[in-house]
XYZ file of C-alpha atoms in Angstrom:
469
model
C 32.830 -19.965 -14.772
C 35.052 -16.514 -14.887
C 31.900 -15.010 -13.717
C 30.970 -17.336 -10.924
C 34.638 -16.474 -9.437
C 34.356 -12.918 -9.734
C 30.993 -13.220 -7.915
C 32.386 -15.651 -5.633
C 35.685 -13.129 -4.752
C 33.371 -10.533 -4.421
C 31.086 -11.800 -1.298
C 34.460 -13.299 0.210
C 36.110 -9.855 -0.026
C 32.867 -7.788 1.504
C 32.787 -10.695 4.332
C 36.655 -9.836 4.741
C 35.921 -6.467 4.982
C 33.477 -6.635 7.119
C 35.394 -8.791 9.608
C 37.635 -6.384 9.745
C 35.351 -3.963 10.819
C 33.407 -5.644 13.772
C 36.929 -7.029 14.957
C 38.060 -3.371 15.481
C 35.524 -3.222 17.939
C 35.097 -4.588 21.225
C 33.069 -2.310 23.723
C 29.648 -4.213 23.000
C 28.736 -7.479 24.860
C 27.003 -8.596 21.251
C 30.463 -7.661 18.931
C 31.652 -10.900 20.618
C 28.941 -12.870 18.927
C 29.263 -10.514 15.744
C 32.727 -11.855 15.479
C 32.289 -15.075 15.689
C 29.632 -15.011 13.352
C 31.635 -12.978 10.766
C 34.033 -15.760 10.992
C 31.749 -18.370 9.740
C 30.181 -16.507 7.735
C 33.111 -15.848 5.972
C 33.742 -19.493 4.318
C 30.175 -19.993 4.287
C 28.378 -17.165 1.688
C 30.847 -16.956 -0.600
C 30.578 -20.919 -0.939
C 26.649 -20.770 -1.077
C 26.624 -17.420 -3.748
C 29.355 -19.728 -6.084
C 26.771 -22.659 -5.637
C 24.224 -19.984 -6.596
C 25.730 -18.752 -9.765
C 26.077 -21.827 -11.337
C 22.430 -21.870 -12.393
C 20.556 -24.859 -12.619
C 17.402 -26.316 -11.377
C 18.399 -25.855 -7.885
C 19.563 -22.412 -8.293
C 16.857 -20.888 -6.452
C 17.545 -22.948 -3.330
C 21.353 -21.627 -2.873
C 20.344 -18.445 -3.210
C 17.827 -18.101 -0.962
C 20.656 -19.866 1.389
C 22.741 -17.671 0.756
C 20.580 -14.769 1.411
C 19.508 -16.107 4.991
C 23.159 -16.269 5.757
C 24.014 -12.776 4.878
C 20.725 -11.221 7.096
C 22.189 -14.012 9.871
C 25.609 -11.943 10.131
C 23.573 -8.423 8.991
C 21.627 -9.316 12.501
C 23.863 -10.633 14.667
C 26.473 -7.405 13.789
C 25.838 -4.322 16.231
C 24.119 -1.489 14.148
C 27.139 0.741 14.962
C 29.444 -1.767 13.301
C 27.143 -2.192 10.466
C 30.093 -1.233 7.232
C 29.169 -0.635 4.122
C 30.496 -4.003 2.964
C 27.901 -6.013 4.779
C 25.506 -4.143 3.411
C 26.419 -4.304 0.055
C 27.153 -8.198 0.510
C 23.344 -8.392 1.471
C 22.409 -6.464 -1.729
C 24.621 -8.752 -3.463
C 22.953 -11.920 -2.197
C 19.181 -10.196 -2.033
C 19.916 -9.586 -6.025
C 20.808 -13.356 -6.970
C 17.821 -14.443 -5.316
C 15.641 -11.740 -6.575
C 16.781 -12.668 -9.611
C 16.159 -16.094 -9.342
C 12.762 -15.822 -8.518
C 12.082 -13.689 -11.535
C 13.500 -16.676 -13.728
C 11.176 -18.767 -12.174
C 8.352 -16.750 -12.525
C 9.152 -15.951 -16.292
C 9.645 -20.177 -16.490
C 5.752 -20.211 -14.637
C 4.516 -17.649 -17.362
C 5.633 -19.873 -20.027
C 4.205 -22.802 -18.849
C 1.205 -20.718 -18.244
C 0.544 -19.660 -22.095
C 1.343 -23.437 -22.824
C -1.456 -24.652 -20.290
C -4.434 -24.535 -22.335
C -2.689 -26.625 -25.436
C -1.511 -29.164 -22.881
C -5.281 -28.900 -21.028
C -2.914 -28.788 -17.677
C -2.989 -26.316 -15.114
C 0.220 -24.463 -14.582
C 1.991 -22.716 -11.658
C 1.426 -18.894 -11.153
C 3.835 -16.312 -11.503
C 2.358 -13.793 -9.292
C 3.345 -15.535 -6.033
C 7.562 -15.381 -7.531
C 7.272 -12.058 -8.514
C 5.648 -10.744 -5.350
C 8.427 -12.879 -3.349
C 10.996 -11.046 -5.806
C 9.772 -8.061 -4.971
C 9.657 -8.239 -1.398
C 13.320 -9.343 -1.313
C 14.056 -6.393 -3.345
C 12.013 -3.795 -0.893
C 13.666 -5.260 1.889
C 17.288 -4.549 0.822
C 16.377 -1.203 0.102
C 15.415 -0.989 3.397
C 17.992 -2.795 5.383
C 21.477 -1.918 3.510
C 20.251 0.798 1.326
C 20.868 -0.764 -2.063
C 24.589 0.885 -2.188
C 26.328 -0.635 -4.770
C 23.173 -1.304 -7.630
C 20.363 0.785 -6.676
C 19.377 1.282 -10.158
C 19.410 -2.074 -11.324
C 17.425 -2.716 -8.019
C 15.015 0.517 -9.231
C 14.826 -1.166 -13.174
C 13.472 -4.318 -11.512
C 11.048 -3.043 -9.126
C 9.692 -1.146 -12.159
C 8.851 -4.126 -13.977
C 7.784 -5.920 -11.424
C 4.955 -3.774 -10.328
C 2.686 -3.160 -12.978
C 2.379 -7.136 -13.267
C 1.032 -6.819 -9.663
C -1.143 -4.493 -9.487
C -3.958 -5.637 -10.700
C -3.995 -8.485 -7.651
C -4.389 -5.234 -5.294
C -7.883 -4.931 -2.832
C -9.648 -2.140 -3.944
C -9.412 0.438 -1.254
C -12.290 0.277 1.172
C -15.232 2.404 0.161
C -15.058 6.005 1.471
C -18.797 6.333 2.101
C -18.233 3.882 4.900
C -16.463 7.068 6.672
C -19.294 8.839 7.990
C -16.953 12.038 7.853
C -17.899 15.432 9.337
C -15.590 18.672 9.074
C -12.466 18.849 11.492
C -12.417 20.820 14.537
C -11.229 24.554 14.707
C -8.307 24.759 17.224
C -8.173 26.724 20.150
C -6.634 29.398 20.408
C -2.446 29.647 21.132
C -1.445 31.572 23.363
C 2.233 31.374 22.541
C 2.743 31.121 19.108
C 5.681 30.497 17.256
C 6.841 33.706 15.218
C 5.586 33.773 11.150
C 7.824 35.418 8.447
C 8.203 35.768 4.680
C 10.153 33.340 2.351
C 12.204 35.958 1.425
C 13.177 36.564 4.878
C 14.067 32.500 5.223
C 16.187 33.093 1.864
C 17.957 36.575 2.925
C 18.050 35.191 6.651
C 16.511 38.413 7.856
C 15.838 36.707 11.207
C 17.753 34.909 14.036
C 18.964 32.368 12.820
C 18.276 30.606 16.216
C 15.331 31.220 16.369
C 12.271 29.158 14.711
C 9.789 30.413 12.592
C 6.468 29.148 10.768
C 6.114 30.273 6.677
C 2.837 29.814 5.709
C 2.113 28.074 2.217
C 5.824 28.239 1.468
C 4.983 24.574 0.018
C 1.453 25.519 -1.663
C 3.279 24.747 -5.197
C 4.201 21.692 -4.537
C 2.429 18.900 -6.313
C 2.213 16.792 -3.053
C -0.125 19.843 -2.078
C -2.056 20.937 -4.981
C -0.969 19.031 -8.434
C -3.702 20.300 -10.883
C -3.940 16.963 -12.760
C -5.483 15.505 -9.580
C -2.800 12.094 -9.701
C -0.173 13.700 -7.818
C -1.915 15.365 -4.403
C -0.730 12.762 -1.706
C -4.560 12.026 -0.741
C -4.707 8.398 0.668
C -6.214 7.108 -2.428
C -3.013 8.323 -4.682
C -0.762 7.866 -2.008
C -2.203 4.040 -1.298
C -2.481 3.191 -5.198
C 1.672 4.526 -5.208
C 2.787 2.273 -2.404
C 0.314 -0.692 -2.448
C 2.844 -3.808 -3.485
C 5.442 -2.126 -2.140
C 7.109 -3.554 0.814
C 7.404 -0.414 3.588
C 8.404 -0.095 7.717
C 5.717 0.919 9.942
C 6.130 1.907 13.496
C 3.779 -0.101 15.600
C 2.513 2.173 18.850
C 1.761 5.906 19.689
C 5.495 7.348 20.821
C 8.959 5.459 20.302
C 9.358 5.896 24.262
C 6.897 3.127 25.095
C 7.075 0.084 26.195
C 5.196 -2.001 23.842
C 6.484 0.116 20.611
C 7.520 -1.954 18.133
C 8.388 -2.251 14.589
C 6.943 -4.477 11.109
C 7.205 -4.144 7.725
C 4.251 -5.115 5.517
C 2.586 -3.883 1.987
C 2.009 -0.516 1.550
C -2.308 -1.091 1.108
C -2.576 -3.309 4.281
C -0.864 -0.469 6.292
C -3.185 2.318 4.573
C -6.426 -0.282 5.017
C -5.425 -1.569 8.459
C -4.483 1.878 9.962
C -5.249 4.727 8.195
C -8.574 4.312 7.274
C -9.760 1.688 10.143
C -7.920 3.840 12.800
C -10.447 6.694 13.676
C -13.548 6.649 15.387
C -16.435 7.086 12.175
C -17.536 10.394 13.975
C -13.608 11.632 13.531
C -12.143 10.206 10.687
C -11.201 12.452 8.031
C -11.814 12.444 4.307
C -10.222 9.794 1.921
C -9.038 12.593 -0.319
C -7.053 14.582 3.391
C -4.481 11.608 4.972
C -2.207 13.192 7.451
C 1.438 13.435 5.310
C 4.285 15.273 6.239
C 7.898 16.299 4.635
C 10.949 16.453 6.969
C 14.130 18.404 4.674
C 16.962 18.549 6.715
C 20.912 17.922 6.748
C 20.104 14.528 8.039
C 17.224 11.963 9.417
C 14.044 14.324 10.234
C 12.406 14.990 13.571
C 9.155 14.736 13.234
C 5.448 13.376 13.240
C 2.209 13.563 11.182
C -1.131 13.815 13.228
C -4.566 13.879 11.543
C -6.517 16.836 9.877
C -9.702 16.235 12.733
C -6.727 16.675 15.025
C -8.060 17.437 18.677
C -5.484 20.627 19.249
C -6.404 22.296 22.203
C -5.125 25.291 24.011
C -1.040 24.762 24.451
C -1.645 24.952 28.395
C -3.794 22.163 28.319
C -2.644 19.664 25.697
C -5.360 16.932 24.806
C -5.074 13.993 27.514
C -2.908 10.646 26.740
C -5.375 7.890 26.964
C -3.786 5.482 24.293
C -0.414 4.554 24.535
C -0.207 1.015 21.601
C -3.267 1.895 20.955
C -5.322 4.732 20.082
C -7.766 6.416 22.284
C -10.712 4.866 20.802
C -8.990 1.640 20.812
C -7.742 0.953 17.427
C -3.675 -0.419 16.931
C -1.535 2.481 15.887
C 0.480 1.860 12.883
C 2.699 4.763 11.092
C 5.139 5.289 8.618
C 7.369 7.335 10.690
C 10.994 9.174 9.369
C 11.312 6.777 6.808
C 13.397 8.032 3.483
C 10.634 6.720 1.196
C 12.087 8.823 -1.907
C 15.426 6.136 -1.626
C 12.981 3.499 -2.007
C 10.298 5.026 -4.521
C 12.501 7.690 -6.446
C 9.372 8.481 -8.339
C 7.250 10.082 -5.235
C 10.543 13.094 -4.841
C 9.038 14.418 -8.056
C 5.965 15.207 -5.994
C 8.338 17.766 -3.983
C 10.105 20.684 -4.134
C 13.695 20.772 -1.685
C 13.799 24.492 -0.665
C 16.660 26.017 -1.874
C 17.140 27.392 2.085
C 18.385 23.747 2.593
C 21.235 23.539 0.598
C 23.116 26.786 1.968
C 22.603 25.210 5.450
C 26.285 23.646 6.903
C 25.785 20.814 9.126
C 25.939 20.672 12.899
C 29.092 17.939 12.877
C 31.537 16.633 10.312
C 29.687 12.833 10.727
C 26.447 14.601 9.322
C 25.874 15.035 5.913
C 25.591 18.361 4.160
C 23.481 17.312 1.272
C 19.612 17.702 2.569
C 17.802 14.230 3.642
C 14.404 13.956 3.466
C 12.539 11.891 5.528
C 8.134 11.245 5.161
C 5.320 10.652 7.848
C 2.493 9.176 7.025
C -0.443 7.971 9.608
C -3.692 8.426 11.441
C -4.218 10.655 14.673
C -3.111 9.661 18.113
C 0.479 9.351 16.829
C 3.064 11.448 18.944
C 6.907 12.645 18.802
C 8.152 12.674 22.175
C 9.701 16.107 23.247
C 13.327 15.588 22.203
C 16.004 17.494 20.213
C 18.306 16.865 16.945
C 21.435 18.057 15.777
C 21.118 19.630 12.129
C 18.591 22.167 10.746
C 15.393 21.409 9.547
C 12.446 22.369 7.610
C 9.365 20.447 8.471
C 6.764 20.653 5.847
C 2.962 19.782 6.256
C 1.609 18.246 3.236
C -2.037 17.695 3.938
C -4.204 17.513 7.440
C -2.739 20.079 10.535
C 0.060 19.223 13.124
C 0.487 20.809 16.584
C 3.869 21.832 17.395
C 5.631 23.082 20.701
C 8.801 23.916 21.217
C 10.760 24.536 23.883
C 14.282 26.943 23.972
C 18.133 24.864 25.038
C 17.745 27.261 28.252
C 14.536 25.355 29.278
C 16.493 22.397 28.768
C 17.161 21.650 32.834
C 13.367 21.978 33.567
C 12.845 18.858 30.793
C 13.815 15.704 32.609
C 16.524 14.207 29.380
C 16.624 10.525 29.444
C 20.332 9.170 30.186
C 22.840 7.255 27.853
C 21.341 6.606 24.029
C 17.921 8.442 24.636
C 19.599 11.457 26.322
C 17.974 13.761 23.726
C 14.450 12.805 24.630
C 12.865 14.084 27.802
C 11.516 12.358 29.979
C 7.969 13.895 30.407
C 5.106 13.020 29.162
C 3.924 16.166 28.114
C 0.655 14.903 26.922
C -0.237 13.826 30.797
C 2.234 15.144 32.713
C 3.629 13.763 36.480
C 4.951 16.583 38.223
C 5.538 15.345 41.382
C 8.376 13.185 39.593
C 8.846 16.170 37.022
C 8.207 19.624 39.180
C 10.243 21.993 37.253
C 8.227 21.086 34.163
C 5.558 22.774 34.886
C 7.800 26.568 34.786
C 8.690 25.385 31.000
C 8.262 28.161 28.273
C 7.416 27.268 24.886
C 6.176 28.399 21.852
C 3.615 26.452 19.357
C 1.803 26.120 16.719
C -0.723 24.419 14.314
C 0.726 23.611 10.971
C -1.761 23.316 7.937
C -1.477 21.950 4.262
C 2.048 23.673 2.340
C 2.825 25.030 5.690
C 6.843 24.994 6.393
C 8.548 25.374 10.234
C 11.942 26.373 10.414
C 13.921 24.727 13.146
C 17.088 25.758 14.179
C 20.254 23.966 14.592
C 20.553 25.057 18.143
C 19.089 22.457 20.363
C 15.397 23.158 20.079
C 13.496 20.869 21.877
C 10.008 19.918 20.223
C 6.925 17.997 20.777
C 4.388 17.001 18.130
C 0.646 16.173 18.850
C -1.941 15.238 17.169
């Protein structure tokens, strides 16, 4: 029982502490309800984990119980408030139940091998260790895994090979009827190239951005010579098919109807990488549109698809999708999501440029270790023209990526939302209105089109960018 108090002490203490936090605030509408909710939460999980850690037949139950109660106050508490107390309370909690699934599935197996002496059928384990597994993805996702990330790592690990052999194969790539991407147009303003050694030795402004081809060519991502690395969608699916991963649901964060889901990593590569182009566009299996982000904190950037229709920078191709693609397909994309956090193995595919560790953040709340952040999706997916504040280095893993950029002094002729958005413009700059928008049209850019191991350098200086596919 010394155990069950310790474990009981320790939710009651992150619930404290956590209390403490969303009381401290009171310039939301929603803290109000965050507050009272941290108040009964605060009796209730520690009572439901002690229940929990008993053991027992009904073990399972009070932990899952528990669980719900910790995402209830993780969801009701403002994601400004969000301390790192609640979110390792909901690692706590997501790890007894976890846990407890696993026993059950390990009691299932058992009963399993004993099913053909008895001449009973016995339960599964599959459907408990997929559950467990799940739970475990989805506390990686929502608190990060603070506290126990390695003990959340060990189990994933021997979770999935059990599971993969209940995996789809991936659908069959002569289906594709693929023909060779379009050549861009030509760009009239392009973006200006250097060395690496001139990135390195900063023989440049450092204000100004700049394009190094193949800086990544080395990387494994890119070109591993073993052939299992390469992120091509069939690695890349095979790597991330029972795992649990966030998907961005629309073509541009700035509509309407964008929206968020989290499923398995081979229905998001089946339902919208591979059954999201038109046959006559869609690109090989072995070149899925993947891109790197390194930067001092969450990345900027999209991933568009290697038949990308780039056209001339005056005369960007014509929004006709908005949820969906222009062919009519859903858009789905795993946008700025810190994948390696989740899958540690996938950062040995990569190669962090030494460039970002001599770079100093843009504020004291940022970071100065380099964060890493991966796209993955079809075409029709767009970044709305907005700015960040750290310095980045965008890397194109496979397929090609139009960029344009536009200077801070253009800044006045860009139309910046107000309030939380006020570092995305307004403009559509796919299909622009300039009636609403009349300065736009006097904007100066440059561009670009990114191809596989390509790198952009982009400033800490308010550079305002748009990618397309």
């Amino acid at each position: 029982m010394a155990g069950v108090g310790r474990g009981c002490h320790r939710a009651r203490e992150l619930v404290r502490r956590q209390c403490i936090v969303v009381h401290a605030r009171a310039d939301e509408p929603r803290d109000v309800n965050a507050r009272y909710r941290a108040a009964e939460m605060s009796e209730r999980i520690p009572q439901i984990y002690a229940l929990c850690a008993r053991g027992g037949g009904e073990s399972l139950v009070h932990a899952k119980a528990a669980l719900d109660a910790a995402n209830s106050l993780f969801d009701a508490t403002p994601f400004s408030a969000v301390s790192l107390a609640l979110r390792e309370l909901h690692e706590h909690c997501s790890l007894a139940y976890a846990s407890a699934l696993l026993r059950r599935a390990a009691a299932a197996a058992e009963a399993e091998a004993e099913a053909p002496r008895r001449g009973a059928a016995a339960d599964t384990p599959s459907a408990a260790r997929r559950a467990a597994l799940k739970i475990l993805d989805l506390t990686l996702l929502k608190s990060g895994a603070p506290r126990h990330a390695a003990r959340v790592h060990r189990l994933v690990a021997d979770i999935e090979p059990l599971l993969a052999g209940a995996v789809p194969p991936m659908p069959s790539a002569a289906s594709c009827a693929v023909r060779p991407p379009r050549a861009p147009a030509a760009i009239t303003a392009p973006v200006r190239e250097c060395r690496v050694d001139d990135l390195y030795h900063r023989r440049f402004d450092a204000a100004t951005p700049c394009v190094v081809r193949r800086m990544a060519a080395d990387w494994p991502a890119v070109s591993a010579s073993d052939g299992s690395r390469p992120w091509t969608v069939a690695n890349l699916r095979r790597r991330i098919a029972c795992r649990w991963v966030p998907v961005e649901l629309g073509s541009s964060y700035t509509d309407q109807d964008w929206g968020q889901a989290v499923m398995l990593g081979h229905e998001f590569v089946d339902r919208y990488v591979l059954q999201n182009k038109p046959r006559a566009l869609r690109t090989a299996v072995s070149e899925p549109d993947a891109t790197l982000d390194n930067s001092n904190e969450t990345a900027v950037a999209d991933d568009d698809d290697d038949d990308a229709d780039t056209r001339r920078s005056a005369s960007p191709p014509r929004s006709t999708k908005r949820h969906k693609t222009s062919h009519g397909d859903a858009i789905g994309y795993l946008a700025q999501h810190n994948i390696f956090s989740q899958i540690p193995s996938l950062f040995n595919d990569i190669l962090v440029p030494d460039f970002c560790y001599t770079c100093e953040s843009a504020s004291p709340e940022l970071p100065d270790a380099p964060h890493a952040s991966v796209w993955f999706g079809p075409a029709d997916t767009v970044t709305p023209l907005h700015t960040d504040p750290y310095m980045n280095i965008f890397t194109q893993v496979t397929g090609r990526k139009y960029v344009r950029l536009y200077s801070p002094s253009e800044g006045h002729r860009l139309y910046p939302h107000d309030g939380v958005m006020a570092n995305t413009s307004r403009v559509d700059v796919l299909d622009p209105d300039h009636t609403m928008f009349p300065r736009f049209a006097d904007a100066e850019y440059v561009e670009a089109i990114l191809g596989p191991g390509d790198c952009l350098f982009i400033p800490v200086c308010g550079n305002l960018l748009l990618l397309i596919f």
